[in-house]
Amino acid sequence: MSVFILLNCKTFDEGTGENAVKLAEACREVAQSAGVEIAIAPQIPDIYRTAKSVDIPVFSQHVDGAGPGSHTGAIYAKAIKEAGAAGSLINHSERRLTLADIESAAAALKKNKMSSVICVNNVSTAAAAAAFNPTYVAIEPPELIGSGISVSKANPDIITDSVDAAARINPHVKVLCGAGISQGEDLKVAVELGAKGVLLASGIVKADDPKGALYNLVSLI
Ligand code: G3P
């Protein structure tokens, strides 16, 4: 079964700087041993060091739609690609964008042949995001983010409804889910509900033993 796991380091100290590289090394070991794809999204200044050190897909936590030119402070898709990023999150609940900004960020990634993960907070925005033809739409109920309560147990309907809504708009788009995911059962149920993988953060990044937590995560697939 092909499952995609994306570990978001956010701004946790446990995922900052060299810690991002250590987490990426754990992701690589577990991905190889379990035969799943595990990518990591460190902070933007850590993309280069992570991508240089570890051979797994590295994602940015944010990207702008800016092209080359006079856009001081913008996160330019080409620059993160040259730093080693394979793709980016767009519109995370902790980094909300306007619809126009989501569209231009997705277009900038596509132009650079990079993967896009548009995060959404409900079923109707999942449908809207699917219209932009990203690689993935990731449904994450904001109230469950960082809660330790898994979306696949607490709100399974939001996963199935998002999968259906996205497919009605764009049959090619794949749906991920996230929020409170940490255990093998959370991932297994998410996949049974139609998700192609998960987006997760605190359950792994802040675990006493992140590698052990990753092995647990993939233990039932
Ligand atoms: O980007 C993933 C995220 O928002 C979920 O966070 O800590 O609930 O796994 P967490």
Short mmCIF file of C-alpha atoms and ligand atoms in Angstrom, two decimals:
data_model
loop_
_atom_site.label_atom_id
_atom_site.label_comp_id
_atom_site.label_asym_id
_atom_site.label_seq_id
_atom_site.Cartn_x
_atom_site.Cartn_y
_atom_site.Cartn_z
CA MET A 1 0.00 0.00 0.00
CA SER A 2 1.41 3.39 -0.91
CA VAL A 3 1.17 5.74 2.04
CA PHE A 4 2.62 9.24 2.37
CA ILE A 5 3.62 10.62 5.77
CA LEU A 6 4.67 14.24 6.17
CA LEU A 7 6.30 15.26 9.44
CA ASN A 8 5.91 18.98 10.14
CA CYS A 9 8.58 20.35 12.49
CA LYS A 10 6.67 23.66 12.99
CA THR A 11 8.83 25.82 15.29
CA PHE A 12 9.34 23.16 17.92
CA ASP A 13 12.84 23.37 19.36
CA GLU A 14 12.99 19.59 18.99
CA GLY A 15 12.72 20.11 15.23
CA THR A 16 14.95 23.15 14.84
CA GLY A 17 18.44 23.27 13.33
CA GLU A 18 20.43 20.05 13.80
CA ASN A 19 17.39 18.53 15.50
CA ALA A 20 15.59 18.70 12.13
CA VAL A 21 18.42 16.65 10.60
CA LYS A 22 18.18 14.07 13.41
CA LEU A 23 14.44 13.76 12.87
CA ALA A 24 14.99 13.39 9.13
CA GLU A 25 17.49 10.58 9.79
CA ALA A 26 14.87 8.79 11.90
CA CYS A 27 12.31 9.31 9.10
CA ARG A 28 14.70 7.81 6.56
CA GLU A 29 15.38 4.70 8.66
CA VAL A 30 11.70 4.04 9.33
CA ALA A 31 10.68 4.78 5.74
CA GLN A 32 13.24 2.29 4.43
CA SER A 33 12.34 -0.38 6.92
CA ALA A 34 8.55 -0.03 6.50
CA GLY A 35 8.52 0.66 2.76
CA VAL A 36 6.52 3.89 3.11
CA GLU A 37 7.33 7.41 1.98
CA ILE A 38 8.14 9.77 4.84
CA ALA A 39 8.88 13.42 4.12
CA ILE A 40 9.85 16.17 6.55
CA ALA A 41 8.95 19.87 6.65
CA PRO A 42 11.59 21.69 8.71
CA GLN A 43 11.65 25.45 9.07
CA ILE A 44 12.70 27.23 5.90
CA PRO A 45 16.25 28.07 7.13
CA ASP A 46 16.72 24.35 7.86
CA ILE A 47 15.67 23.09 4.39
CA TYR A 48 19.18 23.27 2.95
CA ARG A 49 20.97 21.48 5.79
CA THR A 50 18.26 18.81 6.01
CA ALA A 51 18.12 18.13 2.28
CA LYS A 52 21.94 18.03 2.07
CA SER A 53 22.20 15.55 4.93
CA VAL A 54 19.33 13.11 4.46
CA ASP A 55 17.90 11.52 1.34
CA ILE A 56 14.17 11.88 1.98
CA PRO A 57 11.77 14.45 0.48
CA VAL A 58 12.08 17.79 2.28
CA PHE A 59 9.14 20.18 2.21
CA SER A 60 8.84 23.83 3.07
CA GLN A 61 6.27 24.87 5.66
CA HIS A 62 5.18 27.77 3.45
CA VAL A 63 5.70 29.24 0.01
CA ASP A 64 4.50 32.40 -1.68
CA GLY A 65 3.28 32.84 -5.23
CA ALA A 66 5.94 35.46 -5.93
CA GLY A 67 7.96 35.19 -9.09
CA PRO A 68 11.41 36.65 -9.65
CA GLY A 69 11.68 40.38 -9.04
CA SER A 70 10.81 42.98 -6.43
CA HIS A 71 9.25 40.87 -3.66
CA THR A 72 11.32 41.52 -0.53
CA GLY A 73 10.72 38.92 2.16
CA ALA A 74 8.76 36.57 -0.07
CA ILE A 75 9.39 32.83 0.02
CA TYR A 76 10.19 32.17 -3.64
CA ALA A 77 9.41 28.67 -4.91
CA LYS A 78 12.54 28.52 -7.03
CA ALA A 79 14.71 29.44 -4.02
CA ILE A 80 13.31 26.69 -1.80
CA LYS A 81 13.71 24.24 -4.68
CA GLU A 82 17.36 25.22 -5.04
CA ALA A 83 17.74 24.79 -1.27
CA GLY A 84 16.58 21.19 -1.72
CA ALA A 85 12.82 21.29 -1.18
CA ALA A 86 10.69 18.84 -3.11
CA GLY A 87 7.48 20.68 -2.30
CA SER A 88 5.68 22.82 0.24
CA LEU A 89 2.74 23.11 2.56
CA ILE A 90 0.34 25.87 1.61
CA ASN A 91 -2.26 27.45 3.90
CA HIS A 92 -1.53 25.56 7.10
CA SER A 93 -3.98 26.52 9.86
CA GLU A 94 -1.08 28.25 11.58
CA ARG A 95 -0.23 30.14 8.35
CA ARG A 96 -3.56 30.97 6.73
CA LEU A 97 -3.67 32.54 3.25
CA THR A 98 -6.32 34.13 1.05
CA LEU A 99 -7.82 32.05 -1.75
CA ALA A 100 -5.88 34.11 -4.29
CA ASP A 101 -2.62 33.50 -2.40
CA ILE A 102 -3.30 29.76 -2.21
CA GLU A 103 -3.85 29.63 -5.95
CA SER A 104 -0.69 31.57 -6.77
CA ALA A 105 1.44 29.51 -4.34
CA ALA A 106 0.15 26.25 -5.87
CA ALA A 107 0.87 27.62 -9.35
CA ALA A 108 4.41 28.63 -8.32
CA LEU A 109 5.11 25.09 -7.09
CA LYS A 110 3.70 23.57 -10.25
CA LYS A 111 5.82 25.88 -12.39
CA ASN A 112 8.89 24.59 -10.54
CA LYS A 113 7.75 20.95 -10.78
CA MET A 114 7.35 20.69 -7.02
CA SER A 115 4.73 18.91 -4.90
CA SER A 116 2.01 20.89 -3.19
CA VAL A 117 0.07 20.11 -0.02
CA ILE A 118 -2.80 22.54 0.46
CA CYS A 119 -4.02 22.35 4.05
CA VAL A 120 -7.69 23.01 4.73
CA ASN A 121 -9.86 23.23 7.82
CA ASN A 122 -13.20 21.85 6.59
CA VAL A 123 -14.97 19.96 3.82
CA SER A 124 -15.96 22.94 1.69
CA THR A 125 -12.42 24.32 1.66
CA ALA A 126 -11.18 20.81 0.75
CA ALA A 127 -13.35 21.02 -2.36
CA ALA A 128 -12.11 24.54 -3.13
CA ALA A 129 -8.47 23.48 -2.73
CA ALA A 130 -8.99 20.48 -5.04
CA ALA A 131 -9.89 22.92 -7.81
CA PHE A 132 -6.30 24.21 -7.74
CA ASN A 133 -5.07 20.74 -8.69
CA PRO A 134 -2.44 20.34 -5.94
CA THR A 135 -0.62 17.07 -5.34
CA TYR A 136 -2.44 16.70 -2.03
CA VAL A 137 -5.22 18.36 -0.06
CA ALA A 138 -4.68 17.87 3.70
CA ILE A 139 -7.74 18.09 5.93
CA GLU A 140 -6.87 19.20 9.47
CA PRO A 141 -9.61 20.25 11.91
CA PRO A 142 -7.89 23.13 13.76
CA GLU A 143 -9.42 22.23 17.13
CA LEU A 144 -7.65 18.86 17.07
CA ILE A 145 -4.22 20.14 16.03
CA GLY A 146 -1.73 19.53 18.83
CA SER A 147 -4.50 18.02 20.97
CA GLY A 148 -3.23 14.44 21.03
CA ILE A 149 -6.77 13.44 19.96
CA SER A 150 -6.61 11.88 16.52
CA VAL A 151 -8.82 13.21 13.72
CA SER A 152 -9.30 9.66 12.48
CA LYS A 153 -10.95 8.69 15.76
CA ALA A 154 -12.56 11.98 16.82
CA ASN A 155 -13.94 13.08 13.44
CA PRO A 156 -13.80 10.27 10.86
CA ASP A 157 -16.61 11.88 8.83
CA ILE A 158 -14.49 14.92 8.01
CA ILE A 159 -12.00 12.58 6.31
CA THR A 160 -14.53 10.62 4.24
CA ASP A 161 -16.49 13.77 3.39
CA SER A 162 -13.31 15.59 2.31
CA VAL A 163 -12.23 12.63 0.17
CA ASP A 164 -15.65 12.64 -1.53
CA ALA A 165 -15.82 16.42 -1.92
CA ALA A 166 -12.32 16.65 -3.37
CA ALA A 167 -12.96 13.75 -5.77
CA ARG A 168 -16.13 15.41 -7.07
CA ILE A 169 -14.10 18.49 -8.03
CA ASN A 170 -10.90 16.79 -9.11
CA PRO A 171 -10.57 12.98 -9.31
CA HIS A 172 -6.75 13.22 -9.45
CA VAL A 173 -6.21 14.96 -6.15
CA LYS A 174 -5.08 12.85 -3.18
CA VAL A 175 -6.32 13.62 0.32
CA LEU A 176 -4.22 13.49 3.48
CA CYS A 177 -5.48 14.09 6.98
CA GLY A 178 -3.86 15.44 10.09
CA ALA A 179 -4.37 16.63 13.68
CA GLY A 180 -3.61 14.57 16.73
CA ILE A 181 -2.19 11.66 14.71
CA SER A 182 0.50 9.70 16.55
CA GLN A 183 -0.33 5.99 16.81
CA GLY A 184 -0.32 3.14 14.31
CA GLU A 185 -4.07 2.81 14.72
CA ASP A 186 -4.55 6.51 13.78
CA LEU A 187 -2.74 6.01 10.47
CA LYS A 188 -4.42 2.67 9.74
CA VAL A 189 -7.92 4.13 10.28
CA ALA A 190 -7.09 7.24 8.24
CA VAL A 191 -6.10 5.06 5.30
CA GLU A 192 -9.21 2.89 5.71
CA LEU A 193 -11.28 6.10 5.55
CA GLY A 194 -9.76 6.99 2.18
CA ALA A 195 -6.77 9.18 3.11
CA LYS A 196 -3.56 8.55 1.14
CA GLY A 197 -1.49 9.39 4.19
CA VAL A 198 -1.11 11.77 7.10
CA LEU A 199 0.40 15.07 8.12
CA LEU A 200 1.58 15.13 11.71
CA ALA A 201 3.80 17.02 14.11
CA SER A 202 3.75 17.02 17.91
CA GLY A 203 3.17 13.28 18.43
CA ILE A 204 6.52 12.58 16.77
CA VAL A 205 8.59 15.77 17.05
CA LYS A 206 7.98 16.11 20.78
CA ALA A 207 8.11 12.40 21.61
CA ASP A 208 10.85 11.20 24.00
CA ASP A 209 11.84 8.72 21.29
CA PRO A 210 10.80 10.10 17.87
CA LYS A 211 12.19 7.09 15.99
CA GLY A 212 10.26 4.69 18.21
CA ALA A 213 7.14 6.80 17.72
CA LEU A 214 7.61 6.62 13.94
CA TYR A 215 8.00 2.83 14.09
CA ASN A 216 4.77 2.69 16.11
CA LEU A 217 3.05 4.94 13.54
CA VAL A 218 3.79 2.60 10.64
CA SER A 219 3.35 -0.63 12.61
CA LEU A 220 -0.15 -1.48 11.34
CA ILE A 221 0.16 -0.72 7.63
O1 G3P B 1 0.91 20.00 10.17
C1 G3P B 1 0.49 18.97 11.00
C2 G3P B 1 -0.27 19.45 12.12
O2 G3P B 1 -0.90 20.66 12.07
C3 G3P B 1 -0.83 18.47 13.05
O3 G3P B 1 -0.21 18.74 14.24
O4 G3P B 1 0.66 18.21 16.43
O5 G3P B 1 -1.69 17.61 15.86
O6 G3P B 1 0.19 16.36 14.80
P1 G3P B 1 -0.26 17.66 15.40
#
